[in-house]
Structures are given as C-alpha cells and as structure tokens.
Tab-separated table of C-alpha atoms in Angstrom:
chain	number	residue	atom	x	y	z
N	134	MET	CA	19.899	21.830	17.094
N	135	ALA	CA	23.603	21.351	16.383
N	136	GLY	CA	25.068	18.036	17.528
N	137	LYS	CA	21.668	16.568	18.271
N	138	GLN	CA	21.438	12.940	17.232
N	139	GLN	CA	18.798	12.231	14.602
N	140	GLN	CA	16.175	9.604	15.293
N	141	ARG	CA	16.666	6.490	13.195
N	142	VAL	CA	13.625	5.203	11.355
N	143	ALA	CA	13.637	1.763	9.703
N	144	ILE	CA	10.735	1.218	7.292
N	145	PHE	CA	10.101	-2.497	6.652
N	146	THR	CA	7.828	-3.425	3.769
N	147	THR	CA	6.570	-6.513	1.957
N	148	ALA	CA	7.427	-5.689	-1.673
N	149	SER	CA	9.909	-3.832	-3.839
N	150	LEU	CA	10.053	-2.319	-7.293
N	151	PRO	CA	9.873	-3.300	-10.063
N	152	TRP	CA	6.743	-5.001	-8.676
N	153	MET	CA	4.301	-2.117	-9.102
N	154	THR	CA	2.224	-2.800	-6.024
N	155	GLY	CA	1.194	-0.356	-3.295
N	156	THR	CA	3.510	-1.829	-0.665
N	157	ALA	CA	6.484	-1.359	-2.999
N	158	VAL	CA	5.674	2.199	-4.091
N	159	ASN	CA	4.187	3.896	-1.019
N	160	PRO	CA	6.860	2.928	1.564
N	161	LEU	CA	9.514	4.051	-0.948
N	162	PHE	CA	7.917	7.501	-1.166
N	163	ARG	CA	7.470	7.544	2.632
N	164	ALA	CA	11.205	6.857	3.127
N	165	ALA	CA	12.162	9.560	0.627
N	166	TYR	CA	9.878	12.243	2.059
N	167	LEU	CA	10.777	11.470	5.685
N	168	ALA	CA	14.447	11.787	4.716
N	169	LYS	CA	13.643	14.967	2.787
N	170	ALA	CA	12.118	16.480	5.922
N	171	GLY	CA	15.633	16.225	7.368
N	172	ASN	CA	14.783	15.191	10.923
N	173	TRP	CA	15.320	11.453	10.576
N	174	GLU	CA	18.013	9.020	9.493
N	175	VAL	CA	15.939	6.708	7.301
N	176	THR	CA	16.472	3.130	6.133
N	177	LEU	CA	14.045	1.374	3.808
N	178	VAL	CA	14.116	-2.417	4.259
N	179	VAL	CA	12.699	-4.405	1.331
N	180	PRO	CA	12.598	-8.095	0.332
N	181	TRP	CA	15.273	-9.684	-1.821
N	182	LEU	CA	14.051	-12.510	-4.061
N	183	SER	CA	16.188	-15.146	-5.701
N	184	LYS	CA	15.903	-15.320	-9.496
N	185	ALA	CA	13.348	-18.166	-9.538
N	186	ASP	CA	10.961	-15.927	-7.562
N	187	GLN	CA	11.890	-12.749	-9.436
N	188	ILE	CA	10.587	-14.354	-12.638
N	189	LEU	CA	7.221	-15.000	-10.929
N	190	VAL	CA	6.865	-11.477	-9.500
N	191	TYR	CA	8.604	-8.817	-11.564
N	192	PRO	CA	7.099	-7.607	-14.857
N	193	ASN	CA	8.630	-8.100	-18.308
N	194	LYS	CA	10.852	-10.941	-17.050
N	195	MET	CA	13.012	-8.399	-15.244
N	196	LYS	CA	15.825	-9.964	-13.172
N	197	PHE	CA	18.564	-8.678	-10.870
N	198	SER	CA	21.829	-10.453	-10.145
N	199	SER	CA	22.442	-8.643	-6.883
N	200	PRO	CA	20.730	-6.382	-4.325
N	201	THR	CA	23.067	-3.559	-5.458
N	202	GLU	CA	21.691	-3.815	-9.004
N	203	GLN	CA	18.092	-3.756	-7.774
N	204	GLU	CA	18.800	-0.809	-5.453
N	205	ALA	CA	20.182	1.166	-8.414
N	206	TYR	CA	16.963	0.443	-10.333
N	207	VAL	CA	14.790	1.567	-7.383
N	208	ARG	CA	16.732	4.807	-6.902
N	209	ARG	CA	16.649	5.595	-10.628
N	210	TRP	CA	12.860	5.041	-10.718
N	211	LEU	CA	12.376	7.358	-7.747
N	212	GLU	CA	14.690	10.057	-9.086
N	213	GLU	CA	12.697	10.186	-12.332
N	214	ARG	CA	9.626	11.058	-10.258
N	215	ILE	CA	10.819	13.374	-7.493
N	216	GLY	CA	14.080	14.798	-8.858
N	217	VAL	CA	17.170	15.016	-6.634
N	218	LEU	CA	17.030	12.193	-4.105
N	219	PRO	CA	17.211	12.834	-0.370
N	220	GLY	CA	19.736	10.663	1.480
N	221	PHE	CA	18.348	7.394	2.826
N	222	ASP	CA	19.611	3.822	2.937
N	223	ILE	CA	18.061	0.785	1.281
N	224	LYS	CA	18.632	-2.640	2.826
N	225	PHE	CA	17.332	-6.050	1.783
N	226	TYR	CA	15.980	-8.948	3.795
N	227	PRO	CA	15.521	-12.490	2.431
N	228	GLY	CA	12.011	-13.066	1.068
N	229	LYS	CA	10.150	-15.908	-0.625
N	230	PHE	CA	7.189	-15.582	-2.961
N	231	SER	CA	4.029	-17.473	-2.011
N	232	THR	CA	2.119	-18.320	-5.205
N	233	GLU	CA	-0.908	-19.245	-3.093
N	234	LYS	CA	-1.054	-15.857	-1.322
N	235	ARG	CA	0.399	-13.885	-4.258
N	236	SER	CA	2.621	-12.258	-1.632
N	237	ILE	CA	6.251	-12.098	-0.541
N	238	LEU	CA	6.864	-13.521	2.931
N	239	PRO	CA	10.008	-12.972	5.027
N	240	ALA	CA	12.520	-15.761	5.622
N	241	GLY	CA	14.172	-15.670	9.036
N	242	ASP	CA	14.137	-12.850	11.589
N	243	ILE	CA	14.148	-9.719	9.442
N	244	SER	CA	14.516	-7.400	12.445
N	245	GLU	CA	18.193	-8.438	12.378
N	246	THR	CA	18.621	-6.320	9.243
N	247	ILE	CA	18.927	-3.285	11.547
N	248	SER	CA	21.675	-3.293	14.167
N	249	ASP	CA	20.665	-2.782	17.805
N	250	ASP	CA	22.436	0.582	18.036
N	251	LYS	CA	20.194	1.945	15.239
N	252	ALA	CA	16.911	0.419	16.463
N	253	ASP	CA	15.001	3.576	17.426
N	254	ILE	CA	11.782	3.481	15.392
N	255	ALA	CA	10.428	0.673	13.204
N	256	VAL	CA	7.613	1.228	10.714
N	257	LEU	CA	6.003	-2.055	9.673
N	258	GLU	CA	4.176	-1.551	6.383
N	259	GLU	CA	1.549	-4.308	6.527
N	260	PRO	CA	2.306	-5.267	10.159
N	261	GLU	CA	0.087	-8.354	10.160
N	262	HIS	CA	1.779	-9.683	7.018
N	263	LEU	CA	5.272	-9.050	8.462
N	264	THR	CA	4.465	-10.696	11.802
N	265	TRP	CA	2.217	-13.694	10.966
N	266	TYR	CA	5.245	-16.004	10.881
N	267	HIS	CA	7.800	-13.817	12.682
N	268	HIS	CA	10.151	-15.918	14.772
N	269	GLY	CA	12.938	-14.202	16.630
N	270	ARG	CA	13.473	-11.026	18.592
N	271	ARG	CA	10.232	-9.312	19.579
N	272	TRP	CA	9.812	-6.076	17.597
N	273	LYS	CA	8.795	-4.096	20.698
N	274	THR	CA	11.856	-5.316	22.584
N	275	LYS	CA	14.310	-4.422	19.844
N	276	PHE	CA	12.819	-1.056	18.807
N	277	GLN	CA	11.748	1.747	21.135
N	278	LYS	CA	8.698	2.520	18.974
N	279	VAL	CA	6.987	0.210	16.513
N	280	ILE	CA	4.364	1.705	14.202
N	281	GLY	CA	2.264	-0.462	11.914
N	282	VAL	CA	0.668	0.880	8.723
N	283	VAL	CA	-2.210	-1.319	7.526
N	284	HIS	CA	-2.379	-1.256	3.707
N	285	THR	CA	-4.542	-4.201	2.744
N	286	ASN	CA	-8.106	-5.296	3.390
N	287	TYR	CA	-7.102	-8.951	3.789
N	288	LEU	CA	-10.482	-9.975	5.209
N	289	GLU	CA	-12.313	-8.748	2.104
N	290	TYR	CA	-10.027	-10.751	-0.202
N	291	VAL	CA	-10.286	-13.897	1.933
N	292	LYS	CA	-14.108	-13.693	2.023
N	293	ARG	CA	-14.142	-14.072	-1.777
N	294	GLU	CA	-12.368	-17.432	-1.568
N	295	LYS	CA	-13.842	-20.883	-0.908
N	296	ASN	CA	-15.004	-21.139	2.749
N	297	GLY	CA	-14.020	-17.481	2.887
N	298	TYR	CA	-16.113	-16.410	5.872
N	299	ILE	CA	-14.605	-19.084	8.127
N	300	SER	CA	-11.083	-18.178	6.981
N	301	ALA	CA	-11.821	-14.469	7.469
N	302	PHE	CA	-13.032	-15.110	11.030
N	303	ILE	CA	-9.786	-16.912	11.922
N	304	LEU	CA	-7.630	-14.351	10.120
N	305	LYS	CA	-9.358	-11.460	11.885
N	306	HIS	CA	-8.315	-12.814	15.294
N	307	ILE	CA	-4.775	-13.657	14.190
N	308	ASN	CA	-4.319	-10.132	12.750
N	309	SER	CA	-5.501	-8.535	16.018
N	310	TRP	CA	-3.216	-10.805	18.009
N	311	VAL	CA	0.018	-10.242	16.101
N	312	THR	CA	-0.413	-6.477	15.693
N	313	ASP	CA	-1.192	-6.201	19.422
N	314	ILE	CA	1.937	-8.017	20.570
N	315	TYR	CA	4.312	-6.446	18.051
N	316	CYS	CA	3.143	-2.815	17.540
N	317	HIS	CA	2.893	0.140	19.893
N	318	LYS	CA	0.576	1.932	17.503
N	319	VAL	CA	-1.176	1.043	14.246
N	320	ILE	CA	-2.248	3.440	11.500
N	321	ARG	CA	-5.174	2.259	9.377
N	322	LEU	CA	-5.376	4.100	6.057
N	323	SER	CA	-9.178	3.963	6.192
N	324	ALA	CA	-12.048	2.364	8.085
N	325	ALA	CA	-12.207	-0.261	5.303
N	326	THR	CA	-9.466	-2.108	7.185
N	327	GLN	CA	-9.960	-4.357	10.168
N	328	ASP	CA	-10.066	-2.619	13.541
N	329	VAL	CA	-7.022	-3.688	15.569
N	330	PRO	CA	-5.795	-2.725	19.062
N	331	ARG	CA	-4.270	0.760	19.551
N	332	SER	CA	-5.111	1.856	16.018
N	333	VAL	CA	-6.009	5.227	14.506
N	334	ILE	CA	-7.503	5.961	11.080
N	335	CYS	CA	-5.518	8.339	8.892
N	336	ASN	CA	-4.567	8.305	5.220
N	337	VAL	CA	-0.785	8.673	5.344
N	338	HIS	CA	-0.242	8.151	1.606
N	339	GLY	CA	0.243	10.747	-1.110
N	340	VAL	CA	0.532	10.679	-4.878
N	341	ASN	CA	3.573	10.700	-7.096
N	342	PRO	CA	4.378	14.416	-7.744
N	343	LYS	CA	4.066	14.006	-11.519
N	344	PHE	CA	0.285	13.533	-11.165
N	345	ILE	CA	0.059	16.878	-9.385
N	346	GLU	CA	2.047	18.512	-12.209
N	347	ILE	CA	-0.363	17.045	-14.788
N	348	GLY	CA	-3.258	18.436	-12.728
N	349	LYS	CA	-1.719	21.915	-12.632
N	350	LEU	CA	-1.455	21.940	-16.423
N	351	LYS	CA	-5.108	20.882	-16.749
N	352	HIS	CA	-6.054	23.546	-14.180
N	353	GLN	CA	-4.424	26.228	-16.350
N	354	GLN	CA	-6.291	25.010	-19.434
N	355	LEU	CA	-9.640	25.033	-17.610
N	356	CYS	CA	-9.024	28.513	-16.164
N	357	GLN	CA	-8.196	29.799	-19.653
N	358	LYS	CA	-11.493	28.307	-20.916
N	359	GLU	CA	-9.602	25.834	-23.099
N	360	GLN	CA	-10.722	22.264	-23.605
N	361	ALA	CA	-8.631	20.242	-21.172
N	362	PHE	CA	-10.213	16.792	-21.598
N	363	PHE	CA	-10.858	15.183	-24.982
N	364	LYS	CA	-11.716	11.617	-23.925
N	365	GLY	CA	-14.572	10.137	-21.903
N	366	ALA	CA	-14.397	7.474	-19.176
N	367	TYR	CA	-11.780	4.901	-18.174
N	368	TYR	CA	-10.658	2.583	-15.398
N	369	ILE	CA	-7.160	1.320	-14.600
N	370	GLY	CA	-6.339	-1.476	-12.187
N	371	LYS	CA	-4.708	-4.876	-11.953
N	372	MET	CA	-6.956	-7.115	-14.041
N	373	VAL	CA	-8.192	-9.530	-11.399
N	374	TRP	CA	-11.893	-9.753	-10.578
N	375	SER	CA	-11.413	-8.630	-6.963
N	376	LYS	CA	-9.908	-5.276	-8.056
N	377	GLY	CA	-13.250	-3.719	-8.981
N	378	TYR	CA	-13.877	-5.486	-12.304
N	379	THR	CA	-16.663	-7.650	-10.839
N	380	GLU	CA	-18.575	-4.583	-9.633
N	381	LEU	CA	-17.837	-2.521	-12.750
N	382	LEU	CA	-18.953	-5.076	-15.324
N	383	GLN	CA	-22.024	-5.936	-13.247
N	384	LEU	CA	-23.068	-2.260	-13.193
N	385	LEU	CA	-22.473	-1.901	-16.930
N	386	HIS	CA	-24.331	-5.140	-17.672
N	387	ASN	CA	-27.373	-4.158	-15.579
N	388	HIS	CA	-27.719	-0.699	-17.137
N	389	GLN	CA	-26.729	-1.075	-20.790
N	390	THR	CA	-29.813	0.799	-21.993
N	391	GLU	CA	-29.412	3.834	-19.693
N	392	LEU	CA	-25.667	3.953	-20.404
N	393	SER	CA	-26.030	3.481	-24.163
N	394	GLY	CA	-23.972	6.599	-24.925
N	395	LEU	CA	-21.077	5.519	-22.715
N	396	LYS	CA	-17.700	4.822	-24.282
N	397	MET	CA	-15.254	3.380	-21.806
N	398	GLU	CA	-11.734	2.031	-21.827
N	399	LEU	CA	-10.297	-0.454	-19.309
N	400	TYR	CA	-6.544	-0.741	-18.722
N	401	GLY	CA	-4.987	-3.597	-16.793
N	402	SER	CA	-2.990	-6.805	-16.842
N	403	GLY	CA	-3.472	-9.788	-14.581
N	404	GLU	CA	-4.596	-13.379	-14.126
N	405	ASP	CA	-8.212	-12.617	-15.119
N	406	SER	CA	-7.475	-10.498	-18.219
N	407	ASP	CA	-8.982	-12.959	-20.715
N	408	GLU	CA	-12.180	-13.408	-18.711
N	409	VAL	CA	-12.613	-9.659	-18.144
N	410	LYS	CA	-12.104	-8.987	-21.848
N	411	ALA	CA	-14.633	-11.687	-22.832
N	412	SER	CA	-17.227	-10.284	-20.393
N	413	ALA	CA	-16.716	-6.742	-21.724
N	414	GLU	CA	-17.136	-7.917	-25.311
N	415	ARG	CA	-20.530	-9.452	-24.468
N	416	LEU	CA	-21.923	-6.036	-23.509
N	417	SER	CA	-23.738	-3.904	-26.058
N	418	LEU	CA	-21.755	-0.870	-24.849
N	419	ASP	CA	-18.583	0.479	-26.469
N	420	ILE	CA	-16.093	-0.975	-23.946
N	421	ARG	CA	-12.497	-1.505	-24.991
N	422	VAL	CA	-9.837	-3.398	-23.030
N	423	TYR	CA	-6.108	-2.619	-23.160
N	424	PRO	CA	-3.022	-3.976	-21.359
N	425	GLY	CA	-1.987	-2.212	-18.172
N	426	CYS	CA	0.462	0.675	-18.204
N	427	ASP	CA	1.653	3.500	-15.955
N	428	HIS	CA	-1.229	5.752	-14.866
N	429	GLY	CA	1.023	8.765	-15.482
N	430	ASP	CA	1.382	7.867	-19.181
N	431	SER	CA	0.259	10.615	-21.561
N	432	ILE	CA	-2.567	8.415	-22.918
N	433	PHE	CA	-4.444	9.016	-19.637
N	434	HIS	CA	-4.031	12.796	-19.444
N	435	ASP	CA	-7.048	13.631	-21.613
N	436	TYR	CA	-9.656	11.343	-20.009
N	437	LYS	CA	-12.266	13.331	-18.112
N	438	VAL	CA	-13.963	10.668	-15.955
N	439	PHE	CA	-12.374	7.918	-13.863
N	440	ILE	CA	-14.881	5.224	-12.863
N	441	ASN	CA	-13.782	3.065	-9.932
N	442	PRO	CA	-16.444	0.922	-8.196
N	443	SER	CA	-13.892	-1.181	-6.263
N	444	THR	CA	-14.608	-1.840	-2.593
N	445	THR	CA	-11.584	-4.040	-1.809
N	446	ASP	CA	-9.068	-1.194	-1.681
N	447	VAL	CA	-8.152	0.530	1.558
N	448	VAL	CA	-7.440	3.917	-0.032
N	449	CYS	CA	-7.301	3.592	-3.800
N	450	THR	CA	-4.073	5.062	-5.190
N	451	THR	CA	-5.467	5.410	-8.713
N	452	THR	CA	-8.459	7.396	-7.401
N	453	ALA	CA	-6.075	9.818	-5.655
N	454	GLU	CA	-3.993	10.057	-8.850
N	455	ALA	CA	-7.069	10.763	-10.989
N	456	LEU	CA	-8.187	13.550	-8.625
N	457	ALA	CA	-4.653	14.993	-8.634
N	458	MET	CA	-4.815	15.062	-12.462
N	459	GLY	CA	-8.008	17.125	-12.218
N	460	LYS	CA	-10.461	14.434	-13.359
N	461	ILE	CA	-13.989	13.674	-12.183
N	462	VAL	CA	-14.116	10.433	-10.177
N	463	ILE	CA	-17.175	8.190	-9.831
N	464	CYS	CA	-16.809	5.781	-6.908
N	465	ALA	CA	-18.825	3.894	-4.297
N	466	ASN	CA	-19.852	5.536	-1.027
N	467	HIS	CA	-17.618	3.216	0.979
N	468	PRO	CA	-15.229	3.650	3.958
N	469	SER	CA	-12.232	3.205	1.625
N	470	ASN	CA	-13.226	6.415	-0.174
N	471	GLU	CA	-13.890	8.546	2.923
N	472	PHE	CA	-10.704	10.622	2.408
N	473	PHE	CA	-11.933	11.703	-1.033
N	474	LYS	CA	-15.312	13.083	0.117
N	475	ARG	CA	-13.829	16.576	0.542
N	476	PHE	CA	-12.927	16.754	-3.168
N	477	PRO	CA	-15.630	18.429	-5.304
N	478	ASN	CA	-14.727	16.281	-8.334
N	479	CYS	CA	-15.359	13.055	-6.411
N	480	HIS	CA	-18.945	11.876	-6.905
N	481	MET	CA	-20.067	8.935	-4.773
N	482	TYR	CA	-23.045	6.679	-5.377
N	483	ASN	CA	-25.077	4.544	-2.969
N	484	THR	CA	-27.282	2.768	-5.520
N	485	GLU	CA	-26.963	1.532	-9.094
N	486	LYS	CA	-29.392	4.217	-10.277
N	487	GLU	CA	-27.196	6.858	-8.670
N	488	PHE	CA	-24.166	5.358	-10.438
N	489	VAL	CA	-25.897	5.752	-13.815
N	490	ARG	CA	-27.049	9.326	-13.075
N	491	LEU	CA	-23.656	10.491	-11.793
N	492	THR	CA	-21.766	8.853	-14.676
N	493	MET	CA	-23.899	10.451	-17.388
N	494	LYS	CA	-23.809	13.825	-15.603
N	495	ALA	CA	-19.990	13.678	-15.298
N	496	LEU	CA	-19.618	12.999	-19.019
N	497	SER	CA	-21.645	16.136	-19.827
N	498	GLN	CA	-19.817	18.605	-17.542
N	499	GLU	CA	-16.295	19.882	-16.879
N	500	PRO	CA	-14.343	19.142	-13.679
N	501	ILE	CA	-14.009	21.864	-11.039
N	502	PRO	CA	-10.404	23.175	-10.894
N	503	LEU	CA	-8.650	21.829	-7.786
N	504	SER	CA	-7.735	24.351	-5.072
N	505	ASP	CA	-4.115	24.645	-3.893
N	506	GLU	CA	-5.198	23.414	-0.455
N	507	LEU	CA	-6.782	20.231	-1.804
N	508	ARG	CA	-3.901	19.651	-4.184
N	509	HIS	CA	-1.547	19.828	-1.182
N	510	GLU	CA	-3.715	17.264	0.682
N	511	LEU	CA	-2.922	14.743	-2.076
N	512	SER	CA	0.844	15.369	-1.939
N	513	TRP	CA	3.467	13.276	-0.192
N	514	GLU	CA	4.518	16.360	1.798
N	515	ALA	CA	1.043	16.479	3.382
N	516	ALA	CA	0.964	12.677	3.796
N	517	THR	CA	4.301	12.827	5.625
N	518	GLU	CA	3.016	15.600	7.925
N	519	ARG	CA	0.003	13.421	8.759
N	520	PHE	CA	2.210	10.374	9.341
N	521	VAL	CA	4.577	12.211	11.719
N	522	ARG	CA	1.607	13.585	13.651
N	523	VAL	CA	-0.369	10.352	14.125
N	524	ALA	CA	2.719	8.167	14.622
N	525	ASP	CA	3.916	10.657	17.236
N	526	ILE	CA	7.534	10.597	16.053
N	527	ALA	CA	8.233	14.339	15.918
N	528	PRO	CA	11.914	14.728	16.907
N	529	THR	CA	11.424	16.721	20.095
N	530	LYS	CA	13.232	14.461	22.556
N	531	SER	CA	16.360	12.318	22.477
N	532	VAL	CA	15.552	8.721	21.634
N	533	GLY	CA	18.673	7.087	23.019
N	534	GLN	CA	17.445	6.806	26.613
N	535	GLN	CA	14.434	5.419	28.417
N	536	ALA	CA	12.558	8.725	28.761
N	537	PRO	CA	9.086	9.198	30.235
N	538	SER	CA	7.901	10.318	26.787
N	539	SER	CA	8.697	6.847	25.430
N	540	GLN	CA	6.522	5.293	28.123
N	541	HIS	CA	3.756	7.745	27.303
N	542	PHE	CA	3.908	6.823	23.612
N	543	MET	CA	3.542	3.146	24.379
N	544	HIS	CA	0.754	3.589	26.945
N	545	ILE	CA	0.181	-0.176	26.562
N	546	SER	CA	-1.089	-0.302	30.131
N	547	PRO	CA	0.072	1.116	33.424
N	548	GLU	CA	-0.823	-2.184	35.049
N	549	GLU	CA	1.905	-4.760	35.328
N	550	LEU	CA	-0.591	-7.604	34.904
N	551	GLN	CA	-1.553	-6.602	31.390
N	552	LYS	CA	2.094	-6.124	30.469
N	553	ASN	CA	2.916	-9.609	31.706
N	554	MET	CA	-0.026	-11.084	29.785
N	555	GLU	CA	1.180	-9.435	26.604
N	556	GLN	CA	4.692	-10.781	27.129
N	557	ALA	CA	3.260	-14.257	27.697
N	558	SER	CA	1.207	-13.900	24.500
N	559	ALA	CA	4.317	-12.860	22.558
N	560	PHE	CA	6.249	-15.812	24.035
N	561	PHE	CA	3.474	-18.177	22.895
N	562	HIS	CA	3.531	-16.741	19.341
N	563	ASN	CA	7.312	-17.042	19.258
N	564	THR	CA	7.090	-20.692	20.349
N	565	ILE	CA	4.431	-21.619	17.778
N	566	SER	CA	6.192	-19.711	14.971
N	567	GLY	CA	9.344	-21.731	15.698
N	568	ILE	CA	7.651	-25.088	14.979
N	569	GLU	CA	7.896	-25.972	11.292
N	570	ALA	CA	4.723	-28.090	11.226
N	571	ALA	CA	2.649	-25.340	12.898
N	572	ARG	CA	4.013	-22.723	10.497
N	573	CYS	CA	2.987	-24.784	7.484
N	574	VAL	CA	-0.516	-25.420	8.884
N	575	PHE	CA	-1.032	-21.644	9.062
N	576	GLY	CA	0.234	-21.055	5.536
N	577	ALA	CA	3.931	-20.251	5.927
N	578	ILE	CA	6.276	-21.219	3.107
N	579	PRO	CA	8.152	-24.385	4.168
N	580	ASN	CA	11.702	-23.988	5.455
N	581	THR	CA	11.570	-20.210	6.001
N	582	LEU	CA	12.576	-20.215	9.669
N	583	GLN	CA	16.025	-19.269	8.373
N	584	PRO	CA	17.064	-17.855	4.994
N	585	ASP	CA	18.561	-20.483	2.726
N	586	GLU	CA	22.220	-20.691	1.801
N	587	GLN	CA	21.658	-19.265	-1.676
N	588	GLN	CA	19.947	-16.114	-0.410
N	589	CYS	CA	22.548	-15.550	2.300
N	590	LYS	CA	25.206	-15.721	-0.407
N	591	GLU	CA	23.302	-13.290	-2.678
N	592	LEU	CA	22.859	-10.874	0.216
N	593	GLY	CA	26.493	-11.156	1.253
N	594	TRP	CA	25.554	-12.477	4.690
N	595	ASN	CA	27.801	-14.751	6.710
N	596	LEU	CA	26.237	-18.184	7.020
N	597	ARG	CA	25.451	-19.207	10.559
N	598	GLY	CA	26.997	-22.376	11.818
C-alpha cells in the first residue's frame, strides 16, 4: 500500500451552503465520507455566486465577500455535524442564478477547475443540469471516469408548468442525450427519476449523523418503556406546492370527518407560504403552520408521526431523517420511497382510504425500535459503501495509465462505429452550446459562455485575453 498514488475524485455540484438544498448538502457529505474512507484524494467543486445572486439564494440575507469566507462557513457547518473533518479540498466555479429555473447554472467551462494532472474521476451531481449548456472540453475526454448522480425529478416539476407535457417530452430527450455523451455511468437515486443510458438505481445518500444519535436516544427510551414521543403528526418541507403540500392538503380536505382527531403541524418557508397557510386555515382540522427550520432542531424530536405524501422527490431526505429519529412515517407507495420499504416504521398507502387508516393507526401506536442494521443503512458510511460499489471506483488499480480495467468500466461499446457516433454527437452539442442565440433559446442565462470579469476577480482567476 505504501507509495501507492491515491485516486483523485472531483465532485462537481450545482449548489452550496448556506442554501439548504439537497445538492448543496448531500455532495458535501459525500466528499467528507469519501475522504474519511482514506482511499481517495477528494475535491468538492461548488458554485460561487456574486453578491447580487447571493441575496436571491442564501437565507437570512447571508453574504460572503470571498470564496475563502464561504468555504470557512461550509467547513464549520460540516464540523458541527460530523466532528473532526477529514481532509478534502473545496474549490469554486463561477455560477449564475436563474430566477426562472430557481437553479444555479455554471458560467464557462467548469471542468477547468481541476487541472489535467488531477483529472482521474469526476462525479457530476445532477449531470443533466451540469451539462445542458456545457461548452468546452468534453468531460469523458478530460476525466478517465465520469459518474453522474441524478438527484432531481425534473420531468415531474416541468409537467406541473404551463404546456408542461410538451416541455417534459423535449427535456426527457435532452437529458438522455447530454448524460449519454458526458457520463460513463449514471446513478439514479430511485426509479422516480428518468431512465437514462448506462444508469443503475441505487440510493447513495445517507442522513446527517445527528439524526441517528437522536434515534438512538429515542430507542433507549422505548426499550426502557418510557414515553419517547409526546407530540402527534407533522410535515417539514420547502413551502412550495410541488413539494407535497398539494397532495397533503387535498388528502386532509377530502377526509376532514374521518381525520377529525388529527392535530398536525406544518413547517416550511417558500414562495407559496401564504397560500398554503390560507388553505390550511380553511380546513376544520387542527392544522398549524410555522416557518421552516432545521429538521434536527429539538422541537421535532418528540413528534411521533411524519406525514409526507410528496411524489416529486427522488429519495426524500426528510423521510430518511424521520426514520433515523425513530418516527413512524406515512408516505405514498411510489418509486421514490422504494428504499424505505424495508423499514418497519414506514407505512405506505395506495389509496386515500388507506392514508386515513394508516394515519389514525400510527397516532395510536408506538414506533418499532430501529435495528442496528437498518440504522446503518441510513448512515453516510453505508451510503458511501453503496456509492463506491455501484460507481466501480474501488482503488484496486492504478489510475494514471490507460489500463484494460478503465476500458471495461466504460464499456460504451466495443464497436468503433458507435464510439464515432457518440463523438460526433458530443461535437454537435459542443457546437450548439457555443452559439449564444441557441443557448438562450434553450434557457441558458445570457452571456454565460465565459465567466464575467467580476466573478473572475472574486475567484482570483487571471482574466483571459
């Protein structure tokens, strides 16, 4: 083992703390736990936003003057959750916030963030998002292995918009195209995501360790026949209709009589907060609405039942957190929840009547204490083991040379014809993505072929002539 060069893994993602979104939090944990495993030299590559965009994205008007300041914040946040930090680098690429898409999009060729001599393995968190408008070096040419991790059910969100089914049809084909030409392998967190070429389904996410610690405490209380849960039902999620609030309030509205004894609290902040609150107030049930806060906050520890009817998630983080805390979960029998079927405290419904029956039953019984095995399944250690296995990046061979194993991993096609067709397809995408008018037609932010002068200055990059 001595003297053996570590494989270098660069994890590119589409968001960064303090934006509390899945693509900011989960890749950060992935980087930390891969580094903790000790077999990889890890770099997390996240977007840098100028202050005008920071104000639009980050909560509580939080602003950073420099990438160094933001990195310190990110590392402090992580250390509070996992303790002593493993060694990994954090780098920033220039990003712009699209108010229309509610997403951060890269500016320029972000693959340049990693030097060629360190370009072993790239992990693209949200590969379609990172490659829609990619113009520059082809990811597969620069990196020996490119693994995509699909986080978001974009088609489901698009379908809910005006002319959604037409847009979803177009987007489906674009997603397949860009992931095919830029990724050797794609990991879909659940079957709720779009099927794309060379993909496997595996949940490679875990939960913040503090949720597991809360669950252990509740486990002790239950085993000692103490009352562990003093409150009834709740839901937490960004307060936009597409995040499960449509389904939840519809279910509650349709079954107010059968659910007359239900007391429920909703926690969330978002664009639709006022409408959600108004709809909840019109119900005859005891439903209270509060601003969003951290799911690990002590106010959530004593709730017994987590109700989550959302079907837009890919694998719902809050559902995993609730199970880790030892709660009973009521959720839809949907591909996004497949991973949770093995957990005895997860009760899934197919019909509205089943939802009512399971909810009332959950409120009248205690959760089953979680086994050590199932608790481990929710951890980031287990998620990292799954990721290494399905991504096929176990450090068994040297990465610095063109070895047969690298060819086997790619297994794009043994036939030269298909390889040439793929290269032609990539060339076509590169050509189109280099035309400003075409980029804008497909929804790119104007003038993002190159980062602007201000961002280059903030990032400490030399301006190109």
